[in-house]
Structures are given as structure tokens and as C-alpha cells.
CSV table of C-alpha atoms in Angstrom, one decimal:
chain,number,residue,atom,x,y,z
A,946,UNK,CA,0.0,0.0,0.0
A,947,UNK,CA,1.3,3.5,-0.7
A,948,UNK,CA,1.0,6.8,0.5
A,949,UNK,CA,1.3,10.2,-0.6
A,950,UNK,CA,1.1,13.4,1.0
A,951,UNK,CA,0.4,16.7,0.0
A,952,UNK,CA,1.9,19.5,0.3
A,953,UNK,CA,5.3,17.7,0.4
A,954,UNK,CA,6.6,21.2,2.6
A,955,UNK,CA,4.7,24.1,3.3
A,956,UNK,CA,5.4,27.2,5.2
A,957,UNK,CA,3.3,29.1,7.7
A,958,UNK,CA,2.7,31.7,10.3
A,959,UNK,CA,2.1,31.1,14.1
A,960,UNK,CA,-1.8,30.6,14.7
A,961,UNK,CA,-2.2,29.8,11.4
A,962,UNK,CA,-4.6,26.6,10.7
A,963,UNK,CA,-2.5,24.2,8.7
A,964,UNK,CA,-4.0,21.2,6.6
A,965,UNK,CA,-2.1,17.9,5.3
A,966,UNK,CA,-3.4,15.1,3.6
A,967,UNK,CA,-2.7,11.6,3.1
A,968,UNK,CA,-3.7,9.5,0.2
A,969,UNK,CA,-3.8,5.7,0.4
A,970,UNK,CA,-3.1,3.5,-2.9
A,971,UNK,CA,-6.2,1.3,-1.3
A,972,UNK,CA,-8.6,1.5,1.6
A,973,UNK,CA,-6.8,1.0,5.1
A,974,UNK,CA,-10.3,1.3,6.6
A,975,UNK,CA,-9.0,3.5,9.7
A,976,UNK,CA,-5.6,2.0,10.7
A,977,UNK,CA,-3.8,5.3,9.6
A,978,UNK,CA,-1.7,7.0,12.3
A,979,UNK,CA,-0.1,10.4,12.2
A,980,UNK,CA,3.7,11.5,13.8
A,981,UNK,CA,5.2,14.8,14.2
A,982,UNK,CA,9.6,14.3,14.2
A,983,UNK,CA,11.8,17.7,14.8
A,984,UNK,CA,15.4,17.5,13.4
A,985,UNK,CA,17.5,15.2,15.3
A,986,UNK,CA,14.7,13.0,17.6
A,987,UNK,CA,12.3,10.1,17.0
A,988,UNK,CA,8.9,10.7,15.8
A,989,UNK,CA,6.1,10.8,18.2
A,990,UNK,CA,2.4,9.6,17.8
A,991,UNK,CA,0.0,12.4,17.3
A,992,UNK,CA,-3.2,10.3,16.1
A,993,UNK,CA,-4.2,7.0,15.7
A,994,UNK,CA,-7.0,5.0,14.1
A,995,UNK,CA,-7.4,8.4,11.8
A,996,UNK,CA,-8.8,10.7,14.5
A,997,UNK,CA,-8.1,9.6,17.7
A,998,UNK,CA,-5.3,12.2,20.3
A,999,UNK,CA,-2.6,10.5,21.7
A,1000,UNK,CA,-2.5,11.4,25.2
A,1001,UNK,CA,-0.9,14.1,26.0
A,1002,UNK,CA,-0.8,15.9,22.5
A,1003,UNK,CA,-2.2,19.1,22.2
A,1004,UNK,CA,-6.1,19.0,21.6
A,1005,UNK,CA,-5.2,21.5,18.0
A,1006,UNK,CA,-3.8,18.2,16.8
A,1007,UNK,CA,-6.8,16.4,14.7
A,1008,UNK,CA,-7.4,13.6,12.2
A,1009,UNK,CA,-10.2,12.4,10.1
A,1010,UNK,CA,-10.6,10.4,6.6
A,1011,UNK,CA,-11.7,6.8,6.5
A,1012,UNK,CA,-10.7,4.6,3.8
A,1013,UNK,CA,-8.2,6.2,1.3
A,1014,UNK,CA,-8.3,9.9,2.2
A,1015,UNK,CA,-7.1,11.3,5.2
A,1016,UNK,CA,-6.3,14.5,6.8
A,1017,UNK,CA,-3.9,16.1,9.8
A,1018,UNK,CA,-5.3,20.0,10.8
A,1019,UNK,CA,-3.6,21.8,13.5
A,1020,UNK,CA,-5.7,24.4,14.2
A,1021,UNK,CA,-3.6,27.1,15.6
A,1022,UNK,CA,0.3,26.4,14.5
A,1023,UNK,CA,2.4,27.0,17.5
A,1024,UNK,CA,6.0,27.7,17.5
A,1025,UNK,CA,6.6,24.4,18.8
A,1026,UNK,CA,4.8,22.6,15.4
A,1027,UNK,CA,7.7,23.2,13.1
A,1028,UNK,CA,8.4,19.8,12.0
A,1029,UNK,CA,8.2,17.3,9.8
A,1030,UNK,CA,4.6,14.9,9.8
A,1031,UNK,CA,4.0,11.5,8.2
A,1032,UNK,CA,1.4,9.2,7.7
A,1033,UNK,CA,1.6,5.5,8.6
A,1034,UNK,CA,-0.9,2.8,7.2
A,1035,UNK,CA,-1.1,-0.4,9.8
A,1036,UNK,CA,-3.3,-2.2,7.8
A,1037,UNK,CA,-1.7,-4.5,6.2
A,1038,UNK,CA,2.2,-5.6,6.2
A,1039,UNK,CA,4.1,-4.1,5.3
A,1040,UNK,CA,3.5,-1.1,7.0
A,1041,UNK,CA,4.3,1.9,5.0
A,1042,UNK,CA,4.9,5.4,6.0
A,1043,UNK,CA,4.6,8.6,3.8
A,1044,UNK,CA,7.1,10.9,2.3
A,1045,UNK,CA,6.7,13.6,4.9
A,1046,UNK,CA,5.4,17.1,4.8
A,1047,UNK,CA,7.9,19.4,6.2
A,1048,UNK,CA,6.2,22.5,8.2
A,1049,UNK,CA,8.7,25.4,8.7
A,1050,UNK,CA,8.0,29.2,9.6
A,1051,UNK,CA,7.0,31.7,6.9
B,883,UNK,CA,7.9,5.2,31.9
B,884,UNK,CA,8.7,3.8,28.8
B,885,UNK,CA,12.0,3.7,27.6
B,886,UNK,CA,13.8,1.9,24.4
B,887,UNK,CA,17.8,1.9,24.4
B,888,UNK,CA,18.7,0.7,20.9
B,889,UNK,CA,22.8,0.0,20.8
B,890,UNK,CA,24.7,-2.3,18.3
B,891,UNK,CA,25.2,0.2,15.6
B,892,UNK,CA,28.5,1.1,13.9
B,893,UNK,CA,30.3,1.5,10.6
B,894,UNK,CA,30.2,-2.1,9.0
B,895,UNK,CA,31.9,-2.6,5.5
B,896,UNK,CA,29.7,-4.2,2.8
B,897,UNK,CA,28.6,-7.0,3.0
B,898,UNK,CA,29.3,-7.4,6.8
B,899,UNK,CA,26.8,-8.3,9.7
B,900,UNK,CA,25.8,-6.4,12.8
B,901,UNK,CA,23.6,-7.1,16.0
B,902,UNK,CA,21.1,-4.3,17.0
B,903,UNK,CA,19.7,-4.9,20.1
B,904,UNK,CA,17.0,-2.7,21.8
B,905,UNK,CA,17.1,-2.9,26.2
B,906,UNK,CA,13.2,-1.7,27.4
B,907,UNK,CA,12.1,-1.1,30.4
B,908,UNK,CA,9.0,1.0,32.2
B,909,UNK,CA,6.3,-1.7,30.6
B,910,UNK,CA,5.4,-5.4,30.8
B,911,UNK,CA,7.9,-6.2,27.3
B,912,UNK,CA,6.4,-9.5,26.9
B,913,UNK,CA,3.0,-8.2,26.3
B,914,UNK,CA,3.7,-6.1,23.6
B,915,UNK,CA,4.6,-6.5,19.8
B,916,UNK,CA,7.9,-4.6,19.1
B,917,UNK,CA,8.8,-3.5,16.0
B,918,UNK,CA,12.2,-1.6,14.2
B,919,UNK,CA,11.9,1.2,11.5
B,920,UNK,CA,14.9,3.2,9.8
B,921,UNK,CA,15.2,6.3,8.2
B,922,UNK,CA,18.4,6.9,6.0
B,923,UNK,CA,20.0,10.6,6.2
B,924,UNK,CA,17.9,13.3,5.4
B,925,UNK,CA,15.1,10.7,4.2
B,926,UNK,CA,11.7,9.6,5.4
B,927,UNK,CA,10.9,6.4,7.7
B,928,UNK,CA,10.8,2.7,6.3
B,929,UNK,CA,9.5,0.1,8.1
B,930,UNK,CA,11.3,-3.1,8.4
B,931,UNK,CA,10.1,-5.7,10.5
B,932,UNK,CA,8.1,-6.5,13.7
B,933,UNK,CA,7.9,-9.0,16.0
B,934,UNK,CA,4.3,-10.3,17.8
B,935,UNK,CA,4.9,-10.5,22.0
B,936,UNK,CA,5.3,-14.7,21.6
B,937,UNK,CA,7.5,-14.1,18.4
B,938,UNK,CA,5.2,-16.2,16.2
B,939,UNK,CA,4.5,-13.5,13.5
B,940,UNK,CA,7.5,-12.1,12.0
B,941,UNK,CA,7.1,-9.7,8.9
B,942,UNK,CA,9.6,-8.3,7.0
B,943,UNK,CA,10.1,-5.3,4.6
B,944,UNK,CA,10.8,-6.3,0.8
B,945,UNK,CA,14.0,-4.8,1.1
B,946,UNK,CA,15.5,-6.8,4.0
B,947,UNK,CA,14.0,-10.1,3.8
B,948,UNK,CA,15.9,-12.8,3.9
B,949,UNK,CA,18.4,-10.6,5.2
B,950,UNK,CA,17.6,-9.9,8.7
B,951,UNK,CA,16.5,-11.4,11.2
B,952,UNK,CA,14.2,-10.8,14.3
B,953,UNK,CA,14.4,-11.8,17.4
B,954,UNK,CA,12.9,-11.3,21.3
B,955,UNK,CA,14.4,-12.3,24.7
B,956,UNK,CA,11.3,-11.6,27.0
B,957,UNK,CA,13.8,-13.1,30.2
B,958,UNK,CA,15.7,-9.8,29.6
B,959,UNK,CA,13.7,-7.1,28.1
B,960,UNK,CA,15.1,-7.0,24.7
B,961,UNK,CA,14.6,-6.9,21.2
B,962,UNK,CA,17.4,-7.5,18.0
B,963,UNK,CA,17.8,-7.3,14.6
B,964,UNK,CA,20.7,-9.5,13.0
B,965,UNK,CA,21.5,-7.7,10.1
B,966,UNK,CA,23.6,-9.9,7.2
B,967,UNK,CA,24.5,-8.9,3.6
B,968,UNK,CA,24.5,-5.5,4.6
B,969,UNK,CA,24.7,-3.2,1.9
B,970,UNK,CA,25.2,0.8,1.6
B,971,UNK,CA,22.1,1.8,0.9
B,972,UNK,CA,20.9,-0.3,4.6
B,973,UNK,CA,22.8,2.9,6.2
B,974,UNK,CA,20.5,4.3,8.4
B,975,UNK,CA,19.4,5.4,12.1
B,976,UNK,CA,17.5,2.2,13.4
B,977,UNK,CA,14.6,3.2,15.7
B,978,UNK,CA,13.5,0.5,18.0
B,979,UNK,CA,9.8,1.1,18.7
B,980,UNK,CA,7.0,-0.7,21.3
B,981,UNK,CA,3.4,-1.2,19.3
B,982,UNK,CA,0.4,-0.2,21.6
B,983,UNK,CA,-0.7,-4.1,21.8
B,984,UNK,CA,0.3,-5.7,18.5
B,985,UNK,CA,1.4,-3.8,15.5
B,986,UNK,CA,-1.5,-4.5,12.5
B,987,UNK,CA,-4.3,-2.6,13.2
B,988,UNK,CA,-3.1,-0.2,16.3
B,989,UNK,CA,0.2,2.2,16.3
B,990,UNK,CA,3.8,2.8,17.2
B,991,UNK,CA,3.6,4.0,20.8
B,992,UNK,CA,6.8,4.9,21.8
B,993,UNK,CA,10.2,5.1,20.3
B,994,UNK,CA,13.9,4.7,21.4
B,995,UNK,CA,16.2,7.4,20.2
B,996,UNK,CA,17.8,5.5,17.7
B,997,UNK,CA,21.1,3.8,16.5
B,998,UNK,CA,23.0,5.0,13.8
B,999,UNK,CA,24.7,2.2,11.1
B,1000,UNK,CA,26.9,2.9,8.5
B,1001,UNK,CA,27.7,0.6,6.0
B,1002,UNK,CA,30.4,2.1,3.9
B,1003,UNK,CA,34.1,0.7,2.5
């Protein structure tokens, strides 16, 4: 199964609402998990099964999409958000993550 | 607290082997699937292969199989990855990461900080 995101980097202003989206190659139902990584550290979970928080994250974090199409909002980009975001299908094996979309300040 | 200490990495030649091993701590190991994913400099993450908590499901990447291997010792807390055959373009930080109960169907819960190989001549 493959992935794609779009944008592939995008740039943006504190409190701005940002939008990513993931696009499955086939339906994954709603085993699609999202995971912010900053340069130099592992990834952390943000959501899982599409639009459920991690505990813990920040409640501007959300997911939806079932299926093929999928989406990551943060509602009101904090300086903290600049990083990198990627999709992971765990539907099937072998997992597969997407190519990234790279957040950085405008 | 959970914490994953991945070790074993190194500059190997190609064609060489190395041992990753992954010490965790702060959760009952032996109930959890485990799983290791890589990301080569500057590029995204790649799976490569998990392991279920009693070690009978083993799934492998395309580009590793028959390649590396898996393994659990639940009597100590810690998960490897024998790596043979290795080639250049295996160079990579290798994250060590705990499922949330198995793997399919749920997600990567917590990560280890990573080991860096380097397979170069």
C-alpha cells in the first residue's frame, strides 16, 4: 500500500490553521496513524486509528478520513509545530509510511 | 515510563553483519509487539520488520528479507535485529519502537532514540 502526501513542505505563520493530507493506494479502513519528528529525535504519535489524540498531545492536533483519504489539521500552529509529519498505514504488512510534509515558519 | 535503548550500531563494510539490540524497560515487554523502522540521512521512515509478544508472526520489509532477522528475549527485556549482507544503501538510524498491543491494526507508541549504522568501504 502506498502513500502520498500533500503538500510535500509548506510554510506558515504562528496561529495559522494548517492542513495535510494523506492518500492511500487502497482502503486501510481507519488503521492510519499520524507523527510529528523535529530534526534530530524520534517521531512521536500524534493520532491513531485516523482521529483519535494521543494522550498528552495538544487538543489542536486532529485527524479524520476513512478509507483512502485522510487529513492532519492543526488548528492554531504554535512555535513548537515546526516539523516534519507523516502518515503510517497499519493495515496490512508491510506497514508503510509517507514521504513527509515538512512544516517550517513563513 | 517507557523507555527503548537501541545500541549495536557502527560502521560495517559491505557486505558485513551487525547485532542491534533494543534494552526496554517501564512496561510489561512480553505483552507487547515490538517493531524496528529506519530512516536513512535526510530521508523519510521505512519500516522493516516486527515481531508479535510470543514471536510467532515475523514480517519483513521487501528490502530486508531474507536478510535480517528478528528476534525477542522476554527473560531480559530485549529486542534484536541480526542484520547480514548488509549493503550501503541499509545505512540508516535504526529506531527500536513498542506497538500499543500488537502492530496491524493499532500504532507505534513509543520510540527509542535510535542507533545509527553505516555501512560504507
Amino acid at each position: 500500500i502506498q502513500l502520498t502526501q500533500s503538500p510535500s513542505s509548506l510554510s506558515a505563520s504562528v496561529g495559522d490553521r494548517v492542513t495535510i493530507t494523506c492518500r492511500a493506494s487502497q482502503g486501510i479502513s481507519s488503521y492510519l496513524a499520524w507523527y510529528q519528528q523535529k530534526p534530530g529525535k524520534a517521531p512521536k504519535v500524534l493520532i491513531y486509528a485516523a482521529s483519535t489524540l494521543q494522550s498528552g498531545v495538544p487538543s489542536r492536533f486532529s485527524g479524520s478520513g476513512s478509507g483512502t483519504d485522510f487529513t492532519l489539521t492543526i488548528s492554531s500552529l504554535q512555535p513548537e509545530d515546526f516539523a516534519t509529519y507523516y502518515c503510517q498505514q497499519l493495515n496490512n504488512y508491510p506497514f508503510t509510511f509517507g514521504p513527509g510534509t515538512k512544516v517550517d515558519i513563513k | 515510563e517507557v523507555q527503548l535503548l537501541e545500541s549495536g550500531g557502527g560502521l560495517v563494510q559491505p557486505g558485513g553483519s551487525l547485532r542491534l539490540s533494543c534494552a526496554a524497560s517501564g512496561f510489561t515487554f512480553s505483552s507487547y509487539s515490538m517493531s524496528w523502522v529506519r530512516q536513512a540521512p535526510g530521508k523519510g521512515l521505512e519500516w522493516v520488520s516486527a515481531m508479535s509478544n510470543s514471536g510467532d508472526n515475523k514480517p519483513y520489509a521487501d528490502s530486508v528479507r531474507g536478510r535480517f532477522t528478528i528476534s525477542r528475549d522476554n527473560s531480559k527485556n530485549t529486542l534484536y535485529l541480526q542484520m547480514n549482507s548488509l549493503r550501503v544503501e541499509d545505512s540508516a538510524v535504526y529506531y527500536c519502537v513498542k506497538c500499543s498491543t500488537a502492530c496491524q491494526h493499532n500504532w507505534f507508541d513509543s520510540w527509542g532514540q535510535g542507533t545509527l549504522v553505516t555501512v560504507s568501504s
